[in-house]
PDB file of C-alpha atoms in Angstrom:
ATOM      1  CA  ASN A 431     -17.304  10.645  16.867  1.00 86.00           C
ATOM      2  CA  LEU A 432     -15.431  14.331  17.804  1.00 93.00           C
ATOM      3  CA  PRO A 433     -17.192  17.660  17.588  1.00 95.00           C
ATOM      4  CA  GLY A 434     -16.498  19.067  14.023  1.00 95.00           C
ATOM      5  CA  VAL A 435     -14.702  15.820  13.161  1.00 96.00           C
ATOM      6  CA  ILE A 436     -15.925  15.661   8.848  1.00 95.00           C
ATOM      7  CA  ASP A 437     -13.723  12.805   7.807  1.00 96.00           C
ATOM      8  CA  VAL A 438     -11.666  10.839   8.641  1.00 96.00           C
ATOM      9  CA  SER A 439      -8.825   8.078   7.047  1.00 96.00           C
ATOM     10  CA  VAL A 440      -6.958   5.899   9.433  1.00 96.00           C
ATOM     11  CA  ASP A 441      -3.798   3.175   7.995  1.00 95.00           C
ATOM     12  CA  ASP A 442      -1.376   1.729   9.823  1.00 94.00           C
ATOM     13  CA  ASN A 443       2.530   0.212   8.970  1.00 94.00           C
ATOM     14  CA  PHE A 444       3.617  -2.749  10.920  1.00 92.00           C
ATOM     15  CA  THR A 445       6.886  -3.571   8.739  1.00 93.00           C
ATOM     16  CA  TYR A 446      10.149  -2.315   8.994  1.00 94.00           C
ATOM     17  CA  ASN A 447      10.098  -0.819   5.686  1.00 96.00           C
ATOM     18  CA  THR A 448       8.480   2.820   4.706  1.00 96.00           C
ATOM     19  CA  VAL A 449       5.431   2.066   2.659  1.00 96.00           C
ATOM     20  CA  THR A 450       3.262   4.499   0.592  1.00 95.00           C
ATOM     21  CA  LYS A 451      -0.288   4.769   0.569  1.00 94.00           C
ATOM     22  CA  GLY A 452      -3.066   5.870  -1.812  1.00 91.00           C
ATOM     23  CA  SER A 453      -2.832   7.610  -4.991  1.00 93.00           C
ATOM     24  CA  THR A 454      -0.579   9.650  -3.992  1.00 95.00           C
ATOM     25  CA  ASN A 455       2.327   7.817  -2.223  1.00 96.00           C
ATOM     26  CA  TYR A 456       1.850   9.066   0.732  1.00 96.00           C
ATOM     27  CA  PRO A 457       5.232   8.025   2.342  1.00 96.00           C
ATOM     28  CA  MET A 458       4.409   6.145   5.989  1.00 96.00           C
ATOM     29  CA  ILE A 459       7.442   5.306   7.783  1.00 96.00           C
ATOM     30  CA  ARG A 460       8.340   1.590   9.052  1.00 95.00           C
ATOM     31  CA  ASN A 461       5.579   0.657  12.154  1.00 95.00           C
ATOM     32  CA  SER A 462       4.040   4.236  12.125  1.00 95.00           C
ATOM     33  CA  LEU A 463      -0.460   5.001  12.491  1.00 96.00           C
ATOM     34  CA  LEU A 464      -1.274   7.497   9.708  1.00 97.00           C
ATOM     35  CA  VAL A 465      -4.582   9.326  10.808  1.00 97.00           C
ATOM     36  CA  SER A 466      -5.657  11.835   8.163  1.00 98.00           C
ATOM     37  CA  VAL A 467      -8.531  14.031   9.351  1.00 98.00           C
ATOM     38  CA  VAL A 468     -10.283  16.862   8.378  1.00 97.00           C
ATOM     39  CA  GLY A 469     -12.419  19.573  11.168  1.00 97.00           C
ATOM     40  CA  GLY A 470     -12.070  19.047  14.724  1.00 97.00           C
ATOM     41  CA  ASP A 471      -9.736  19.900  17.121  1.00 97.00           C
ATOM     42  CA  ASP A 472      -6.026  18.663  16.779  1.00 97.00           C
ATOM     43  CA  GLN A 473      -6.001  17.747  21.066  1.00 96.00           C
ATOM     44  CA  ALA A 474      -8.782  16.616  20.933  1.00 96.00           C
ATOM     45  CA  ILE A 475      -7.986  14.322  17.785  1.00 97.00           C
ATOM     46  CA  ALA A 476      -4.799  13.848  19.389  1.00 96.00           C
ATOM     47  CA  GLU A 477      -5.631  12.395  22.823  1.00 95.00           C
ATOM     48  CA  GLN A 478      -7.801   9.546  20.651  1.00 95.00           C
ATOM     49  CA  ILE A 479      -4.825   8.650  18.532  1.00 95.00           C
ATOM     50  CA  VAL A 480      -2.714   7.696  21.763  1.00 94.00           C
ATOM     51  CA  ILE A 481      -6.184   5.834  23.479  1.00 91.00           C
ATOM     52  CA  LYS A 482      -7.559   3.930  20.244  1.00 91.00           C
ATOM     53  CA  GLY A 483      -3.626   3.669  18.280  1.00 88.00           C
ATOM     54  CA  GLY A 484      -1.303   3.419  21.723  1.00 83.00           C
ATOM     55  CA  THR A 485       2.151   4.909  22.025  1.00 82.00           C
ATOM     56  CA  GLY A 486       4.157   1.500  20.374  1.00 84.00           C
ATOM     57  CA  CYS A 487       4.528   3.141  17.630  1.00 89.00           C
ATOM     58  CA  SER A 488       5.275   6.193  15.593  1.00 94.00           C
ATOM     59  CA  PHE A 489       2.855   8.791  14.017  1.00 96.00           C
ATOM     60  CA  VAL A 490       2.775   9.998  10.571  1.00 96.00           C
ATOM     61  CA  GLY A 491       1.698  13.059   8.930  1.00 97.00           C
ATOM     62  CA  ASN A 492       1.648  16.999   8.557  1.00 98.00           C
ATOM     63  CA  THR A 493       0.718  18.502  12.061  1.00 97.00           C
ATOM     64  CA  THR A 494       2.154  18.023  15.248  1.00 97.00           C
ATOM     65  CA  VAL A 495       0.723  18.343  18.642  1.00 97.00           C
ATOM     66  CA  ILE A 496       1.972  17.450  21.901  1.00 95.00           C
ATOM     67  CA  TRP A 497      -1.027  15.808  24.244  1.00 93.00           C
ATOM     68  CA  LYS A 498      -0.515  15.953  27.763  1.00 91.00           C
ATOM     69  CA  ASP A 499      -2.328  12.945  29.661  1.00 88.00           C
ATOM     70  CA  THR A 500      -3.869  15.172  32.291  1.00 86.00           C
ATOM     71  CA  SER A 501      -5.954  12.039  33.603  1.00 84.00           C
ATOM     72  CA  VAL A 502      -2.952  10.192  35.277  1.00 78.00           C
ATOM     73  CA  PRO A 503      -2.828  11.389  38.506  1.00 80.00           C
ATOM     74  CA  ALA A 504       0.554  13.150  38.327  1.00 75.00           C
ATOM     75  CA  SER A 505       2.246  16.793  39.323  1.00 81.00           C
ATOM     76  CA  GLN A 506       3.134  16.629  35.956  1.00 84.00           C
ATOM     77  CA  PRO A 507       1.023  14.456  33.733  1.00 85.00           C
ATOM     78  CA  PRO A 508       2.903  12.513  30.711  1.00 88.00           C
ATOM     79  CA  GLU A 509       3.430  14.048  27.225  1.00 91.00           C
ATOM     80  CA  TYR A 510       3.108  12.512  23.835  1.00 92.00           C
ATOM     81  CA  VAL A 511       4.117  14.164  20.591  1.00 95.00           C
ATOM     82  CA  VAL A 512       1.441  13.067  18.126  1.00 96.00           C
ATOM     83  CA  LYS A 513       0.882  13.755  14.542  1.00 97.00           C
ATOM     84  CA  LEU A 514      -1.404  14.097  12.086  1.00 97.00           C
ATOM     85  CA  LEU A 515      -2.110  14.881   9.020  1.00 98.00           C
ATOM     86  CA  ARG A 516      -4.672  17.410   7.771  1.00 98.00           C
ATOM     87  CA  PRO A 517      -5.251  16.564   4.244  1.00 98.00           C
ATOM     88  CA  ALA A 518      -5.363  19.448   1.875  1.00 97.00           C
ATOM     89  CA  HIS A 519      -8.616  19.760   0.057  1.00 97.00           C
ATOM     90  CA  VAL A 520      -9.008  19.411  -3.602  1.00 97.00           C
ATOM     91  CA  THR A 521     -11.375  21.542  -5.787  1.00 97.00           C
ATOM     92  CA  VAL A 522     -13.374  18.765  -7.529  1.00 98.00           C
ATOM     93  CA  PHE A 523     -15.068  20.518 -10.978  1.00 98.00           C
ATOM     94  CA  MET A 524     -17.529  18.796 -12.323  1.00 97.00           C
ATOM     95  CA  ARG A 525     -19.693  18.173 -15.829  1.00 96.00           C
ATOM     96  CA  LEU A 526     -23.076  17.488 -15.298  1.00 95.00           C
ATOM     97  CA  ARG A 527     -23.696  15.660 -18.960  1.00 93.00           C
ATOM     98  CA  VAL A 528     -27.425  15.451 -20.304  1.00 92.00           C
ATOM     99  CA  VAL A 529     -29.250  14.700 -23.231  1.00 90.00           C
ATOM    100  CA  ASP A 530     -31.093  18.376 -24.074  1.00 87.00           C
ATOM    101  CA  PRO A 531     -28.936  21.502 -22.437  1.00 86.00           C
ATOM    102  CA  SER A 532     -31.131  23.822 -23.854  1.00 86.00           C
ATOM    103  CA  SER A 533     -34.027  22.847 -22.266  1.00 87.00           C
ATOM    104  CA  ILE A 534     -33.464  23.432 -18.711  1.00 89.00           C
ATOM    105  CA  SER A 535     -34.492  26.004 -16.284  1.00 88.00           C
ATOM    106  CA  PHE A 536     -32.114  28.417 -14.529  1.00 89.00           C
ATOM    107  CA  SER A 537     -33.886  26.679 -11.084  1.00 89.00           C
ATOM    108  CA  SER A 538     -33.717  23.084 -12.427  1.00 90.00           C
ATOM    109  CA  LEU A 539     -29.872  23.405 -12.719  1.00 91.00           C
ATOM    110  CA  GLU A 540     -29.510  24.906  -9.006  1.00 92.00           C
ATOM    111  CA  THR A 541     -31.735  22.797  -7.851  1.00 92.00           C
ATOM    112  CA  ALA A 542     -29.695  19.727  -9.854  1.00 93.00           C
ATOM    113  CA  LYS A 543     -26.612  21.433  -8.317  1.00 94.00           C
ATOM    114  CA  ALA A 544     -27.332  21.697  -5.162  1.00 94.00           C
ATOM    115  CA  SER A 545     -28.263  17.016  -5.372  1.00 94.00           C
ATOM    116  CA  ILE A 546     -24.917  16.801  -6.317  1.00 95.00           C
ATOM    117  CA  ILE A 547     -23.228  18.762  -4.017  1.00 95.00           C
ATOM    118  CA  SER A 548     -25.713  17.095  -0.911  1.00 94.00           C
ATOM    119  CA  GLU A 549     -24.921  13.655  -2.691  1.00 94.00           C
ATOM    120  CA  PHE A 550     -21.196  14.590  -2.855  1.00 96.00           C
ATOM    121  CA  GLN A 551     -21.006  15.702   0.485  1.00 94.00           C
ATOM    122  CA  THR A 552     -23.189  13.813   2.555  1.00 91.00           C
ATOM    123  CA  GLY A 553     -24.609  11.130   0.625  1.00 82.00           C
ATOM    124  CA  SER A 554     -23.791   7.221   0.725  1.00 88.00           C
ATOM    125  CA  ASN A 555     -21.250   7.088  -1.282  1.00 92.00           C
ATOM    126  CA  ARG A 556     -20.172  11.068  -0.453  1.00 95.00           C
ATOM    127  CA  ALA A 557     -16.353  12.078  -1.541  1.00 96.00           C
ATOM    128  CA  ARG A 558     -13.934  11.022   0.960  1.00 96.00           C
ATOM    129  CA  ILE A 559      -9.890  10.928   1.895  1.00 97.00           C
ATOM    130  CA  GLY A 560      -8.169   8.342   0.352  1.00 96.00           C
ATOM    131  CA  GLY A 561     -11.711   7.548  -1.208  1.00 96.00           C
ATOM    132  CA  LEU A 562     -12.336   6.670  -4.595  1.00 97.00           C
ATOM    133  CA  ALA A 563     -15.582   9.152  -6.054  1.00 97.00           C
ATOM    134  CA  VAL A 564     -17.910   7.809  -8.585  1.00 97.00           C
ATOM    135  CA  GLY A 565     -19.545  10.573 -10.442  1.00 96.00           C
ATOM    136  CA  ALA A 566     -22.713   8.283 -11.057  1.00 94.00           C
ATOM    137  CA  ASN A 567     -22.753   8.401  -7.254  1.00 95.00           C
ATOM    138  CA  PHE A 568     -23.655  12.393  -7.214  1.00 95.00           C
ATOM    139  CA  MET A 569     -26.636  11.785  -9.826  1.00 94.00           C
ATOM    140  CA  VAL A 570     -29.129  10.281  -7.655  1.00 90.00           C
ATOM    141  CA  GLY A 571     -31.104  13.028  -6.056  1.00 86.00           C
ATOM    142  CA  LEU A 572     -31.162  14.798  -9.866  1.00 88.00           C
ATOM    143  CA  ASP A 573     -35.268  15.111 -11.107  1.00 84.00           C
ATOM    144  CA  VAL A 574     -34.483  12.675 -13.729  1.00 83.00           C
ATOM    145  CA  ALA A 575     -37.778  14.165 -15.716  1.00 81.00           C
ATOM    146  CA  THR A 576     -36.596  18.211 -15.516  1.00 86.00           C
ATOM    147  CA  ILE A 577     -32.489  17.399 -16.076  1.00 87.00           C
ATOM    148  CA  ARG A 578     -32.011  13.565 -18.112  1.00 89.00           C
ATOM    149  CA  PRO A 579     -29.109  13.271 -17.024  1.00 90.00           C
ATOM    150  CA  VAL A 580     -26.575  10.917 -19.048  1.00 92.00           C
ATOM    151  CA  SER A 581     -23.272  10.885 -16.721  1.00 94.00           C
ATOM    152  CA  LEU A 582     -21.079  13.544 -14.154  1.00 96.00           C
ATOM    153  CA  GLU A 583     -17.182  14.052 -14.970  1.00 97.00           C
ATOM    154  CA  MET A 584     -15.076  14.936 -12.487  1.00 97.00           C
ATOM    155  CA  SER A 585     -11.799  16.919 -13.355  1.00 97.00           C
ATOM    156  CA  THR A 586      -8.955  18.280 -10.240  1.00 96.00           C
ATOM    157  CA  ASP A 587      -8.001  20.595 -12.759  1.00 94.00           C
ATOM    158  CA  GLY A 588     -10.337  21.815 -15.595  1.00 92.00           C
ATOM    159  CA  VAL A 589      -8.442  20.474 -18.584  1.00 94.00           C
ATOM    160  CA  SER A 590      -8.777  16.363 -17.525  1.00 96.00           C
ATOM    161  CA  TRP A 591     -11.914  14.660 -16.975  1.00 97.00           C
ATOM    162  CA  SER A 592     -12.957  10.603 -16.159  1.00 97.00           C
ATOM    163  CA  GLU A 593     -16.235  10.092 -14.715  1.00 96.00           C
ATOM    164  CA  TYR A 594     -14.250   8.742 -11.418  1.00 96.00           C
ATOM    165  CA  ARG A 595     -11.534   9.846  -9.478  1.00 96.00           C
ATOM    166  CA  GLN A 596      -9.306   8.329  -6.823  1.00 96.00           C
ATOM    167  CA  PHE A 597      -7.520  10.659  -4.157  1.00 97.00           C
ATOM    168  CA  GLY A 598      -5.556  10.277  -1.728  1.00 97.00           C
ATOM    169  CA  VAL A 599      -5.110  10.020   2.134  1.00 97.00           C
ATOM    170  CA  ASP A 600      -3.503  13.694   1.809  1.00 98.00           C
ATOM    171  CA  GLN A 601      -6.242  15.151  -0.281  1.00 98.00           C
ATOM    172  CA  TYR A 602     -10.249  16.164   0.792  1.00 97.00           C
ATOM    173  CA  PRO A 603     -12.041  16.509  -2.115  1.00 97.00           C
ATOM    174  CA  THR A 604     -13.995  19.864  -1.678  1.00 97.00           C
ATOM    175  CA  THR A 605     -16.623  21.094  -4.606  1.00 96.00           C
ATOM    176  CA  SER A 606     -19.166  24.335  -5.271  1.00 95.00           C
ATOM    177  CA  ALA A 607     -22.073  24.891  -6.970  1.00 94.00           C
ATOM    178  CA  VAL A 608     -19.545  27.341  -9.341  1.00 96.00           C
ATOM    179  CA  ASN A 609     -17.919  24.383  -9.938  1.00 96.00           C
ATOM    180  CA  ILE A 610     -20.821  22.474 -11.731  1.00 96.00           C
ATOM    181  CA  SER A 611     -21.635  22.588 -15.382  1.00 94.00           C
ATOM    182  CA  LEU A 612     -24.077  21.746 -17.697  1.00 91.00           C
ATOM    183  CA  VAL A 613     -23.303  20.494 -20.613  1.00 91.00           C
TER     184      VAL A 613
END
């Protein structure tokens, strides 16, 4: 619940071994906490990581923040070196398969794209850090009378397509209307 935070994924490794997390096998050193977050202020996020996660473990990530605990009355407040993960934004291309693509008007197509993007970004089954994105979940708001959808396929390279995609803890799925085609 921090201003500007769009998505977050938290994981821990309380073992004495390095483990890997998610579909990209992101490494977590022993006794560590991984907070992958999109948006928000680094200092505010680091503060919450220390408050909620404590200081008895290591932190894993690609962004290092030095957070000073100014709530403690001291001439030199304690400082904590906190790591968090800023995941790579991964572009998702989509192919909307419909019964008769030639019968769909430009305005119906644009409305369909807007609906898909809305579900992808904010729907109850939205695409998330480290989550499983299922194309059918993003078709729920389509006007089936004008579009007649069959399936929604996804790709991160524009070559390999599937009806679902698993993202890693170091990946944040994004898309736009230009990345959605009709077939």
